[in-house]
Amino acid sequence: MTIGQNSEYFRDVRIGVIGGTGLYSLDGLNVIETLAVETPWGQPSGPITIAETERGHKIAFLARHGPSHSVLPSEVNYRANIAALKALGVQAILAFSAVGSLREEISPGDFVLIDQIIDRTKGVRADSFFTGTGVTAHATFGEPVSAGLRALVARHAAAVPDIAVHTSGTGV
């Protein structure tokens, strides 16, 4: 599927999930179809699975490192990943990463809802959808994570009682 095709069909896919290391699919959902999407930035990390919850909400799922974990972190085509999800109608993305922590109060297996990012890729790869387009655009990085989406996830943390949830943190 090339961006623009069948976009009317996917207008009700509002939530995107990007799985990190260890999260290659979402269990308990009804898979509707799997799509190979082409974007102006090339192909995303892998096919996008459109699935439906028990209540009928559609979710688009993409494995950041590909379905067989073969895409290195430095090779993730993040612009194609985001563009492909947007083309399917996604308005909010939950992205998961399996990383460690240097803080003693955050144990292995805990869930951290980050509110800040330290970007160590700056200058290493294209850092904008506008790079090389001749378009001047400014994007703020002061609040890189949606406070509303973080609050929504935090309100539902009790649904998974065996996992400690930290409502603030910095991703590096």
GROMACS .gro file of N, CA and C in nm, residues 1-171:
model
  513
    1MET      N    1   0.085  -0.117   0.000
    1MET     CA    2   0.000   0.000   0.000
    1MET      C    3   0.089   0.123   0.000
    2THR      N    4   0.063   0.215  -0.089
    2THR     CA    5   0.134   0.342  -0.090
    2THR      C    6   0.049   0.443  -0.016
    3ILE      N    7   0.114   0.535   0.054
    3ILE     CA    8   0.040   0.636   0.130
    3ILE      C    9  -0.062   0.703   0.039
    4GLY      N   10  -0.181   0.718   0.090
    4GLY     CA   11  -0.289   0.780   0.014
    4GLY      C   12  -0.391   0.677  -0.032
    5GLN      N   13  -0.346   0.556  -0.063
    5GLN     CA   14  -0.439   0.452  -0.103
    5GLN      C   15  -0.522   0.407   0.016
    6ASN      N   16  -0.648   0.385  -0.005
    6ASN     CA   17  -0.738   0.330   0.096
    6ASN      C   18  -0.742   0.411   0.225
    7SER      N   19  -0.702   0.537   0.222
    7SER     CA   20  -0.696   0.613   0.346
    7SER      C   21  -0.834   0.629   0.409
    8GLU      N   22  -0.937   0.627   0.330
    8GLU     CA   23  -1.074   0.637   0.384
    8GLU      C   24  -1.105   0.514   0.469
    9TYR      N   25  -1.057   0.398   0.427
    9TYR     CA   26  -1.082   0.273   0.497
    9TYR      C   27  -1.028   0.276   0.640
   10PHE      N   28  -0.914   0.345   0.660
   10PHE     CA   29  -0.847   0.342   0.789
   10PHE      C   30  -0.875   0.463   0.876
   11ARG      N   31  -0.976   0.543   0.843
   11ARG     CA   32  -0.998   0.666   0.917
   11ARG      C   33  -1.032   0.644   1.065
   12ASP      N   34  -1.066   0.522   1.102
   12ASP     CA   35  -1.100   0.495   1.242
   12ASP      C   36  -0.988   0.423   1.317
   13VAL      N   37  -0.867   0.416   1.259
   13VAL     CA   38  -0.751   0.363   1.331
   13VAL      C   39  -0.684   0.483   1.396
   14ARG      N   40  -0.712   0.505   1.525
   14ARG     CA   41  -0.666   0.625   1.594
   14ARG      C   42  -0.541   0.603   1.678
   15ILE      N   43  -0.519   0.479   1.723
   15ILE     CA   44  -0.409   0.450   1.815
   15ILE      C   45  -0.304   0.365   1.744
   16GLY      N   46  -0.179   0.407   1.757
   16GLY     CA   47  -0.067   0.331   1.705
   16GLY      C   48   0.018   0.283   1.821
   17VAL      N   49   0.073   0.165   1.809
   17VAL     CA   50   0.164   0.111   1.909
   17VAL      C   51   0.292   0.071   1.838
   18ILE      N   52   0.404   0.123   1.888
   18ILE     CA   53   0.534   0.082   1.836
   18ILE      C   54   0.599  -0.003   1.943
   19GLY      N   55   0.622  -0.128   1.909
   19GLY     CA   56   0.681  -0.221   2.004
   19GLY      C   57   0.832  -0.218   1.995
   20GLY      N   58   0.898  -0.220   2.110
   20GLY     CA   59   1.043  -0.225   2.116
   20GLY      C   60   1.090  -0.368   2.133
   21THR      N   61   1.212  -0.385   2.178
   21THR     CA   62   1.269  -0.518   2.199
   21THR      C   63   1.179  -0.600   2.290
   22GLY      N   64   1.139  -0.717   2.243
   22GLY     CA   65   1.055  -0.806   2.321
   22GLY      C   66   0.906  -0.791   2.296
   23LEU      N   67   0.865  -0.684   2.229
   23LEU     CA   68   0.723  -0.663   2.201
   23LEU      C   69   0.705  -0.662   2.049
   24TYR      N   70   0.671  -0.779   1.996
   24TYR     CA   71   0.661  -0.798   1.851
   24TYR      C   72   0.518  -0.815   1.803
   25SER      N   73   0.426  -0.827   1.896
   25SER     CA   74   0.284  -0.838   1.861
   25SER      C   75   0.202  -0.804   1.985
   26LEU      N   76   0.074  -0.780   1.964
   26LEU     CA   77  -0.017  -0.752   2.075
   26LEU      C   78  -0.112  -0.870   2.090
   27ASP      N   79  -0.107  -0.935   2.205
   27ASP     CA   80  -0.192  -1.050   2.230
   27ASP      C   81  -0.334  -1.006   2.264
   28GLY      N   82  -0.430  -1.094   2.239
   28GLY     CA   83  -0.568  -1.071   2.280
   28GLY      C   84  -0.647  -0.981   2.188
   29LEU      N   85  -0.593  -0.949   2.072
   29LEU     CA   86  -0.665  -0.865   1.976
   29LEU      C   87  -0.702  -0.946   1.853
   30ASN      N   88  -0.805  -0.904   1.785
   30ASN     CA   89  -0.847  -0.968   1.661
   30ASN      C   90  -0.774  -0.901   1.546
   31VAL      N   91  -0.683  -0.974   1.480
   31VAL     CA   92  -0.607  -0.919   1.368
   31VAL      C   93  -0.699  -0.906   1.248
   32ILE      N   94  -0.706  -0.786   1.193
   32ILE     CA   95  -0.788  -0.759   1.075
   32ILE      C   96  -0.705  -0.782   0.949
   33GLU      N   97  -0.586  -0.720   0.945
   33GLU     CA   98  -0.497  -0.742   0.832
   33GLU      C   99  -0.358  -0.689   0.864
   34THR      N  100  -0.263  -0.730   0.782
   34THR     CA  101  -0.126  -0.685   0.794
   34THR      C  102  -0.089  -0.616   0.663
   35LEU      N  103  -0.031  -0.495   0.676
   35LEU     CA  104  -0.004  -0.413   0.558
   35LEU      C  105   0.144  -0.383   0.543
   36ALA      N  106   0.192  -0.385   0.420
   36ALA     CA  107   0.324  -0.334   0.386
   36ALA      C  108   0.299  -0.194   0.330
   37VAL      N  109   0.354  -0.094   0.395
   37VAL     CA  110   0.327   0.045   0.358
   37VAL      C  111   0.454   0.109   0.304
   38GLU      N  112   0.441   0.187   0.199
   38GLU     CA  113   0.552   0.263   0.141
   38GLU      C  114   0.527   0.410   0.169
   39THR      N  115   0.629   0.481   0.215
   39THR     CA  116   0.617   0.623   0.246
   39THR      C  117   0.719   0.701   0.164
   40PRO      N  118   0.710   0.834   0.165
   40PRO     CA  119   0.814   0.913   0.097
   40PRO      C  120   0.954   0.891   0.156
   41TRP      N  121   0.963   0.835   0.277
   41TRP     CA  122   1.091   0.808   0.342
   41TRP      C  123   1.128   0.660   0.333
   42GLY      N  124   1.059   0.586   0.250
   42GLY     CA  125   1.086   0.444   0.234
   42GLY      C  126   0.990   0.360   0.316
   43GLN      N  127   1.029   0.235   0.338
   43GLN     CA  128   0.945   0.143   0.413
   43GLN      C  129   0.971   0.154   0.562
   44PRO      N  130   0.867   0.135   0.643
   44PRO     CA  131   0.888   0.131   0.788
   44PRO      C  132   0.964   0.004   0.827
   45SER      N  133   0.988  -0.012   0.954
   45SER     CA  134   1.067  -0.125   1.006
   45SER      C  135   1.009  -0.261   0.969
   46GLY      N  136   0.883  -0.266   0.942
   46GLY     CA  137   0.818  -0.392   0.909
   46GLY      C  138   0.673  -0.367   0.873
   47PRO      N  139   0.599  -0.474   0.852
   47PRO     CA  140   0.457  -0.458   0.821
   47PRO      C  141   0.381  -0.402   0.941
   48ILE      N  142   0.270  -0.338   0.913
   48ILE     CA  143   0.185  -0.283   1.018
   48ILE      C  144   0.062  -0.372   1.030
   49THR      N  145   0.037  -0.416   1.152
   49THR     CA  146  -0.080  -0.500   1.179
   49THR      C  147  -0.194  -0.413   1.227
   50ILE      N  148  -0.309  -0.425   1.162
   50ILE     CA  149  -0.430  -0.357   1.207
   50ILE      C  150  -0.510  -0.460   1.285
   51ALA      N  151  -0.538  -0.430   1.411
   51ALA     CA  152  -0.611  -0.522   1.498
   51ALA      C  153  -0.724  -0.448   1.566
   52GLU      N  154  -0.815  -0.525   1.623
   52GLU     CA  155  -0.933  -0.467   1.686
   52GLU      C  156  -0.946  -0.521   1.828
   53THR      N  157  -0.981  -0.432   1.922
   53THR     CA  158  -1.003  -0.473   2.060
   53THR      C  159  -1.141  -0.536   2.073
   54GLU      N  160  -1.170  -0.591   2.190
   54GLU     CA  161  -1.303  -0.650   2.215
   54GLU      C  162  -1.414  -0.548   2.199
   55ARG      N  163  -1.384  -0.422   2.227
   55ARG     CA  164  -1.484  -0.315   2.215
   55ARG      C  165  -1.492  -0.255   2.076
   56GLY      N  166  -1.412  -0.306   1.982
   56GLY     CA  167  -1.420  -0.260   1.844
   56GLY      C  168  -1.327  -0.146   1.808
   57HIS      N  169  -1.235  -0.110   1.897
   57HIS     CA  170  -1.138  -0.005   1.866
   57HIS      C  171  -1.024  -0.064   1.783
   58LYS      N  172  -0.988   0.006   1.676
   58LYS     CA  173  -0.880  -0.042   1.591
   58LYS      C  174  -0.747   0.017   1.636
   59ILE      N  175  -0.643  -0.066   1.629
   59ILE     CA  176  -0.509  -0.029   1.669
   59ILE      C  177  -0.414  -0.071   1.557
   60ALA      N  178  -0.318   0.017   1.528
   60ALA     CA  179  -0.212  -0.016   1.432
   60ALA      C  180  -0.086  -0.050   1.511
   61PHE      N  181  -0.027  -0.166   1.484
   61PHE     CA  182   0.092  -0.210   1.557
   61PHE      C  183   0.210  -0.224   1.462
   62LEU      N  184   0.326  -0.174   1.507
   62LEU     CA  185   0.449  -0.184   1.430
   62LEU      C  186   0.563  -0.223   1.523
   63ALA      N  187   0.639  -0.324   1.488
   63ALA     CA  188   0.756  -0.364   1.566
   63ALA      C  189   0.874  -0.277   1.522
   64ARG      N  190   0.927  -0.194   1.612
   64ARG     CA  191   1.033  -0.098   1.580
   64ARG      C  192   1.153  -0.165   1.513
   65HIS      N  193   1.191  -0.284   1.561
   65HIS     CA  194   1.309  -0.352   1.508
   65HIS      C  195   1.273  -0.461   1.407
   66GLY      N  196   1.149  -0.455   1.354
   66GLY     CA  197   1.104  -0.555   1.258
   66GLY      C  198   1.049  -0.678   1.327
   67PRO      N  199   0.972  -0.758   1.255
   67PRO     CA  200   0.908  -0.875   1.317
   67PRO      C  201   1.006  -0.980   1.367
   68SER      N  202   1.127  -0.985   1.312
   68SER     CA  203   1.226  -1.083   1.358
   68SER      C  204   1.342  -1.017   1.431
   69HIS      N  205   1.321  -0.894   1.478
   69HIS     CA  206   1.422  -0.816   1.552
   69HIS      C  207   1.553  -0.808   1.473
   70SER      N  208   1.543  -0.766   1.346
   70SER     CA  209   1.661  -0.762   1.260
   70SER      C  210   1.706  -0.620   1.225
   71VAL      N  211   1.632  -0.518   1.269
   71VAL     CA  212   1.668  -0.379   1.239
   71VAL      C  213   1.743  -0.321   1.359
   72LEU      N  214   1.867  -0.282   1.338
   72LEU     CA  215   1.948  -0.225   1.445
   72LEU      C  216   1.891  -0.089   1.489
   73PRO      N  217   1.909  -0.051   1.614
   73PRO     CA  218   1.857   0.078   1.660
   73PRO      C  219   1.900   0.195   1.573
   74SER      N  220   2.024   0.195   1.527
   74SER     CA  221   2.074   0.305   1.444
   74SER      C  222   2.017   0.302   1.302
   75GLU      N  223   1.952   0.191   1.264
   75GLU     CA  224   1.897   0.177   1.130
   75GLU      C  225   1.745   0.189   1.125
   76VAL      N  226   1.681   0.215   1.238
   76VAL     CA  227   1.536   0.229   1.241
   76VAL      C  228   1.497   0.350   1.157
   77ASN      N  229   1.411   0.330   1.060
   77ASN     CA  230   1.365   0.438   0.974
   77ASN      C  231   1.245   0.505   1.044
   78TYR      N  232   1.276   0.586   1.145
   78TYR     CA  233   1.171   0.644   1.229
   78TYR      C  234   1.077   0.733   1.149
   79ARG      N  235   1.128   0.802   1.048
   79ARG     CA  236   1.038   0.889   0.969
   79ARG      C  237   0.937   0.805   0.892
   80ALA      N  238   0.982   0.694   0.834
   80ALA     CA  239   0.888   0.606   0.764
   80ALA      C  240   0.790   0.542   0.862
   81ASN      N  241   0.838   0.504   0.981
   81ASN     CA  242   0.749   0.445   1.082
   81ASN      C  243   0.635   0.540   1.117
   82ILE      N  244   0.671   0.666   1.149
   82ILE     CA  245   0.570   0.764   1.189
   82ILE      C  246   0.480   0.799   1.071
   83ALA      N  247   0.537   0.819   0.953
   83ALA     CA  248   0.458   0.855   0.835
   83ALA      C  249   0.359   0.745   0.799
   84ALA      N  250   0.400   0.620   0.811
   84ALA     CA  251   0.311   0.508   0.779
   84ALA      C  252   0.193   0.503   0.876
   85LEU      N  253   0.221   0.521   1.005
   85LEU     CA  254   0.112   0.521   1.103
   85LEU      C  255   0.017   0.639   1.079
   86LYS      N  256   0.073   0.754   1.050
   86LYS     CA  257  -0.011   0.872   1.024
   86LYS      C  258  -0.098   0.850   0.901
   87ALA      N  259  -0.042   0.787   0.798
   87ALA     CA  260  -0.119   0.761   0.676
   87ALA      C  261  -0.239   0.670   0.702
   88LEU      N  262  -0.229   0.589   0.807
   88LEU     CA  263  -0.339   0.498   0.840
   88LEU      C  264  -0.442   0.565   0.931
   89GLY      N  265  -0.420   0.691   0.966
   89GLY     CA  266  -0.516   0.764   1.049
   89GLY      C  267  -0.479   0.775   1.195
   90VAL      N  268  -0.364   0.719   1.234
   90VAL     CA  269  -0.322   0.721   1.374
   90VAL      C  270  -0.303   0.865   1.422
   91GLN      N  271  -0.357   0.892   1.540
   91GLN     CA  272  -0.345   1.025   1.601
   91GLN      C  273  -0.266   1.024   1.731
   92ALA      N  274  -0.249   0.908   1.790
   92ALA     CA  275  -0.172   0.896   1.915
   92ALA      C  276  -0.089   0.769   1.907
   93ILE      N  277   0.038   0.780   1.947
   93ILE     CA  278   0.129   0.665   1.942
   93ILE      C  279   0.181   0.635   2.082
   94LEU      N  280   0.170   0.508   2.120
   94LEU     CA  281   0.233   0.457   2.241
   94LEU      C  282   0.355   0.378   2.195
   95ALA      N  283   0.474   0.422   2.234
   95ALA     CA  284   0.596   0.354   2.193
   95ALA      C  285   0.663   0.291   2.315
   96PHE      N  286   0.699   0.166   2.302
   96PHE     CA  287   0.760   0.091   2.411
   96PHE      C  288   0.907   0.068   2.383
   97SER      N  289   0.988   0.077   2.486
   97SER     CA  290   1.131   0.049   2.476
   97SER      C  291   1.171  -0.036   2.595
   98ALA      N  292   1.255  -0.134   2.569
   98ALA     CA  293   1.308  -0.218   2.678
   98ALA      C  294   1.448  -0.166   2.709
   99VAL      N  295   1.459  -0.089   2.816
   99VAL     CA  296   1.586  -0.028   2.853
   99VAL      C  297   1.609  -0.046   3.003
  100GLY      N  298   1.728  -0.015   3.045
  100GLY     CA  299   1.761  -0.024   3.187
  100GLY      C  300   1.746   0.112   3.253
  101SER      N  301   1.778   0.116   3.381
  101SER     CA  302   1.770   0.241   3.456
  101SER      C  303   1.891   0.251   3.549
  102LEU      N  304   1.933   0.374   3.574
  102LEU     CA  305   2.041   0.399   3.670
  102LEU      C  306   1.985   0.444   3.804
  103ARG      N  307   1.854   0.447   3.817
  103ARG     CA  308   1.791   0.488   3.943
  103ARG      C  309   1.749   0.365   4.022
  104GLU      N  310   1.790   0.359   4.147
  104GLU     CA  311   1.762   0.242   4.231
  104GLU      C  312   1.614   0.216   4.250
  105GLU      N  313   1.533   0.321   4.254
  105GLU     CA  314   1.389   0.303   4.277
  105GLU      C  315   1.315   0.248   4.155
  106ILE      N  316   1.383   0.235   4.041
  106ILE     CA  317   1.321   0.177   3.922
  106ILE      C  318   1.382   0.039   3.902
  107SER      N  319   1.300  -0.062   3.925
  107SER     CA  320   1.346  -0.201   3.917
  107SER      C  321   1.322  -0.259   3.779
  108PRO      N  322   1.396  -0.365   3.744
  108PRO     CA  323   1.367  -0.434   3.619
  108PRO      C  324   1.220  -0.477   3.614
  109GLY      N  325   1.156  -0.453   3.504
  109GLY     CA  326   1.015  -0.487   3.488
  109GLY      C  327   0.920  -0.373   3.519
  110ASP      N  328   0.970  -0.265   3.579
  110ASP     CA  329   0.885  -0.149   3.605
  110ASP      C  330   0.852  -0.079   3.474
  111PHE      N  331   0.747  -0.001   3.477
  111PHE     CA  332   0.698   0.072   3.360
  111PHE      C  333   0.714   0.222   3.388
  112VAL      N  334   0.788   0.292   3.302
  112VAL     CA  335   0.813   0.435   3.322
  112VAL      C  336   0.746   0.513   3.210
  113LEU      N  337   0.661   0.606   3.249
  113LEU     CA  338   0.597   0.697   3.154
  113LEU      C  339   0.687   0.820   3.144
  114ILE      N  340   0.774   0.821   3.044
  114ILE     CA  341   0.872   0.930   3.036
  114ILE      C  342   0.804   1.062   3.002
  115ASP      N  343   0.863   1.169   3.053
  115ASP     CA  344   0.814   1.302   3.021
  115ASP      C  345   0.922   1.388   2.956
  116GLN      N  346   1.043   1.337   2.949
  116GLN     CA  347   1.152   1.408   2.883
  116GLN      C  348   1.240   1.310   2.807
  117ILE      N  349   1.317   1.364   2.712
  117ILE     CA  350   1.407   1.283   2.631
  117ILE      C  351   1.540   1.355   2.619
  118ILE      N  352   1.649   1.281   2.629
  118ILE     CA  353   1.780   1.332   2.592
  118ILE      C  354   1.813   1.264   2.460
  119ASP      N  355   1.819   1.343   2.353
  119ASP     CA  356   1.837   1.290   2.218
  119ASP      C  357   1.986   1.279   2.186
  120ARG      N  358   2.037   1.157   2.189
  120ARG     CA  359   2.179   1.135   2.160
  120ARG      C  360   2.201   1.107   2.011
  121THR      N  361   2.096   1.118   1.928
  121THR     CA  362   2.111   1.096   1.784
  121THR      C  363   2.126   1.227   1.708
  122LYS      N  364   2.116   1.341   1.776
  122LYS     CA  365   2.124   1.470   1.709
  122LYS      C  366   2.256   1.482   1.634
  123GLY      N  367   2.247   1.513   1.506
  123GLY     CA  368   2.364   1.527   1.421
  123GLY      C  369   2.411   1.396   1.360
  124VAL      N  370   2.355   1.284   1.406
  124VAL     CA  371   2.395   1.154   1.355
  124VAL      C  372   2.310   1.112   1.236
  125ARG      N  373   2.184   1.154   1.237
  125ARG     CA  374   2.091   1.121   1.130
  125ARG      C  375   1.994   1.237   1.113
  126ALA      N  376   1.916   1.232   1.007
  126ALA     CA  377   1.817   1.337   0.983
  126ALA      C  378   1.727   1.348   1.105
  127ASP      N  379   1.703   1.470   1.150
  127ASP     CA  380   1.627   1.488   1.273
  127ASP      C  381   1.491   1.554   1.251
  128SER      N  382   1.444   1.552   1.127
  128SER     CA  383   1.317   1.617   1.098
  128SER      C  384   1.255   1.559   0.972
  129PHE      N  385   1.125   1.572   0.961
  129PHE     CA  386   1.057   1.534   0.837
  129PHE      C  387   1.087   1.636   0.728
  130PHE      N  388   1.141   1.750   0.765
  130PHE     CA  389   1.165   1.859   0.670
  130PHE      C  390   1.308   1.862   0.617
  131THR      N  391   1.397   1.783   0.673
  131THR     CA  392   1.536   1.780   0.629
  131THR      C  393   1.543   1.749   0.480
  132GLY      N  394   1.610   1.836   0.407
  132GLY     CA  395   1.629   1.815   0.263
  132GLY      C  396   1.511   1.853   0.175
  133THR      N  397   1.406   1.912   0.233
  133THR     CA  398   1.287   1.945   0.153
  133THR      C  399   1.285   2.089   0.107
  134GLY      N  400   1.370   2.172   0.167
  134GLY     CA  401   1.366   2.314   0.134
  134GLY      C  402   1.259   2.390   0.209
  135VAL      N  403   1.188   2.322   0.298
  135VAL     CA  404   1.084   2.385   0.378
  135VAL      C  405   1.143   2.419   0.515
  136THR      N  406   1.121   2.542   0.559
  136THR     CA  407   1.166   2.582   0.691
  136THR      C  408   1.055   2.555   0.791
  137ALA      N  409   1.086   2.479   0.894
  137ALA     CA  410   0.986   2.447   0.995
  137ALA      C  411   1.053   2.444   1.132
  138HIS      N  412   0.978   2.481   1.232
  138HIS     CA  413   1.029   2.482   1.368
  138HIS      C  414   0.941   2.391   1.454
  139ALA      N  415   1.005   2.302   1.525
  139ALA     CA  416   0.932   2.212   1.615
  139ALA      C  417   0.994   2.223   1.753
  140THR      N  418   0.910   2.244   1.852
  140THR     CA  419   0.959   2.254   1.989
  140THR      C  420   0.995   2.116   2.044
  141PHE      N  421   1.094   2.113   2.132
  141PHE     CA  422   1.134   1.987   2.193
  141PHE      C  423   1.128   1.999   2.346
  142GLY      N  424   1.070   2.110   2.393
  142GLY     CA  425   1.061   2.134   2.536
  142GLY      C  426   0.974   2.035   2.610
  143GLU      N  427   0.866   1.993   2.548
  143GLU     CA  428   0.775   1.892   2.605
  143GLU      C  429   0.752   1.786   2.497
  144PRO      N  430   0.846   1.693   2.483
  144PRO     CA  431   0.841   1.599   2.371
  144PRO      C  432   0.739   1.487   2.384
  145VAL      N  433   0.678   1.473   2.501
  145VAL     CA  434   0.583   1.365   2.524
  145VAL      C  435   0.448   1.425   2.564
  146SER      N  436   0.342   1.370   2.510
  146SER     CA  437   0.207   1.420   2.539
  146SER      C  438   0.170   1.399   2.686
  147ALA      N  439   0.149   1.508   2.757
  147ALA     CA  440   0.109   1.499   2.898
  147ALA      C  441  -0.028   1.433   2.910
  148GLY      N  442  -0.117   1.462   2.818
  148GLY     CA  443  -0.251   1.402   2.820
  148GLY      C  444  -0.249   1.252   2.801
  149LEU      N  445  -0.167   1.205   2.708
  149LEU     CA  446  -0.157   1.061   2.683
  149LEU      C  447  -0.090   0.991   2.801
  150ARG      N  448   0.014   1.054   2.860
  150ARG     CA  449   0.077   0.998   2.979
  150ARG      C  450  -0.024   0.986   3.093
  151ALA      N  451  -0.105   1.089   3.113
  151ALA     CA  452  -0.204   1.087   3.221
  151ALA      C  453  -0.308   0.978   3.197
  152LEU      N  454  -0.349   0.960   3.073
  152LEU     CA  455  -0.446   0.856   3.039
  152LEU      C  456  -0.390   0.718   3.072
  153VAL      N  457  -0.267   0.692   3.033
  153VAL     CA  458  -0.206   0.562   3.063
  153VAL      C  459  -0.191   0.544   3.214
  154ALA      N  460  -0.148   0.648   3.283
  154ALA     CA  461  -0.130   0.641   3.429
  154ALA      C  462  -0.262   0.609   3.499
  155ARG      N  463  -0.373   0.668   3.452
  155ARG     CA  464  -0.505   0.643   3.514
  155ARG      C  465  -0.545   0.496   3.502
  156HIS      N  466  -0.493   0.426   3.403
  156HIS     CA  467  -0.531   0.287   3.382
  156HIS      C  468  -0.423   0.189   3.428
  157ALA      N  469  -0.325   0.237   3.502
  157ALA     CA  470  -0.215   0.152   3.549
  157ALA      C  471  -0.265   0.038   3.637
  158ALA      N  472  -0.373   0.059   3.709
  158ALA     CA  473  -0.425  -0.045   3.798
  158ALA      C  474  -0.473  -0.169   3.722
  159ALA      N  475  -0.490  -0.157   3.591
  159ALA     CA  476  -0.533  -0.271   3.511
  159ALA      C  477  -0.425  -0.379   3.506
  160VAL      N  478  -0.302  -0.342   3.537
  160VAL     CA  479  -0.191  -0.436   3.541
  160VAL      C  480  -0.127  -0.424   3.680
  161PRO      N  481  -0.191  -0.485   3.781
  161PRO     CA  482  -0.149  -0.463   3.921
  161PRO      C  483  -0.010  -0.514   3.956
  162ASP      N  484   0.046  -0.605   3.880
  162ASP     CA  485   0.176  -0.662   3.913
  162ASP      C  486   0.294  -0.580   3.863
  163ILE      N  487   0.267  -0.467   3.797
  163ILE     CA  488   0.374  -0.385   3.740
  163ILE      C  489   0.374  -0.248   3.807
  164ALA      N  490   0.490  -0.207   3.860
  164ALA     CA  491   0.502  -0.074   3.918
  164ALA      C  492   0.509   0.028   3.805
  165VAL      N  493   0.433   0.136   3.816
  165VAL     CA  494   0.431   0.241   3.714
  165VAL      C  495   0.488   0.369   3.775
  166HIS      N  496   0.586   0.426   3.707
  166HIS     CA  497   0.646   0.554   3.745
  166HIS      C  498   0.596   0.658   3.646
  167THR      N  499   0.539   0.766   3.694
  167THR     CA  500   0.472   0.863   3.607
  167THR      C  501   0.564   0.972   3.554
  168SER      N  502   0.693   0.959   3.578
  168SER     CA  503   0.787   1.059   3.529
  168SER      C  504   0.923   0.994   3.510
  169GLY      N  505   0.995   1.040   3.410
  169GLY     CA  506   1.130   0.988   3.386
  169GLY      C  507   1.185   1.046   3.258
  170THR      N  508   1.312   1.025   3.236
  170THR     CA  509   1.378   1.075   3.116
  170THR      C  510   1.433   0.957   3.035
  171GLY      N  511   1.397   0.954   2.908
  171GLY     CA  512   1.450   0.854   2.817
  171GLY      C  513   1.576   0.906   2.752
   0.00000   0.00000   0.00000
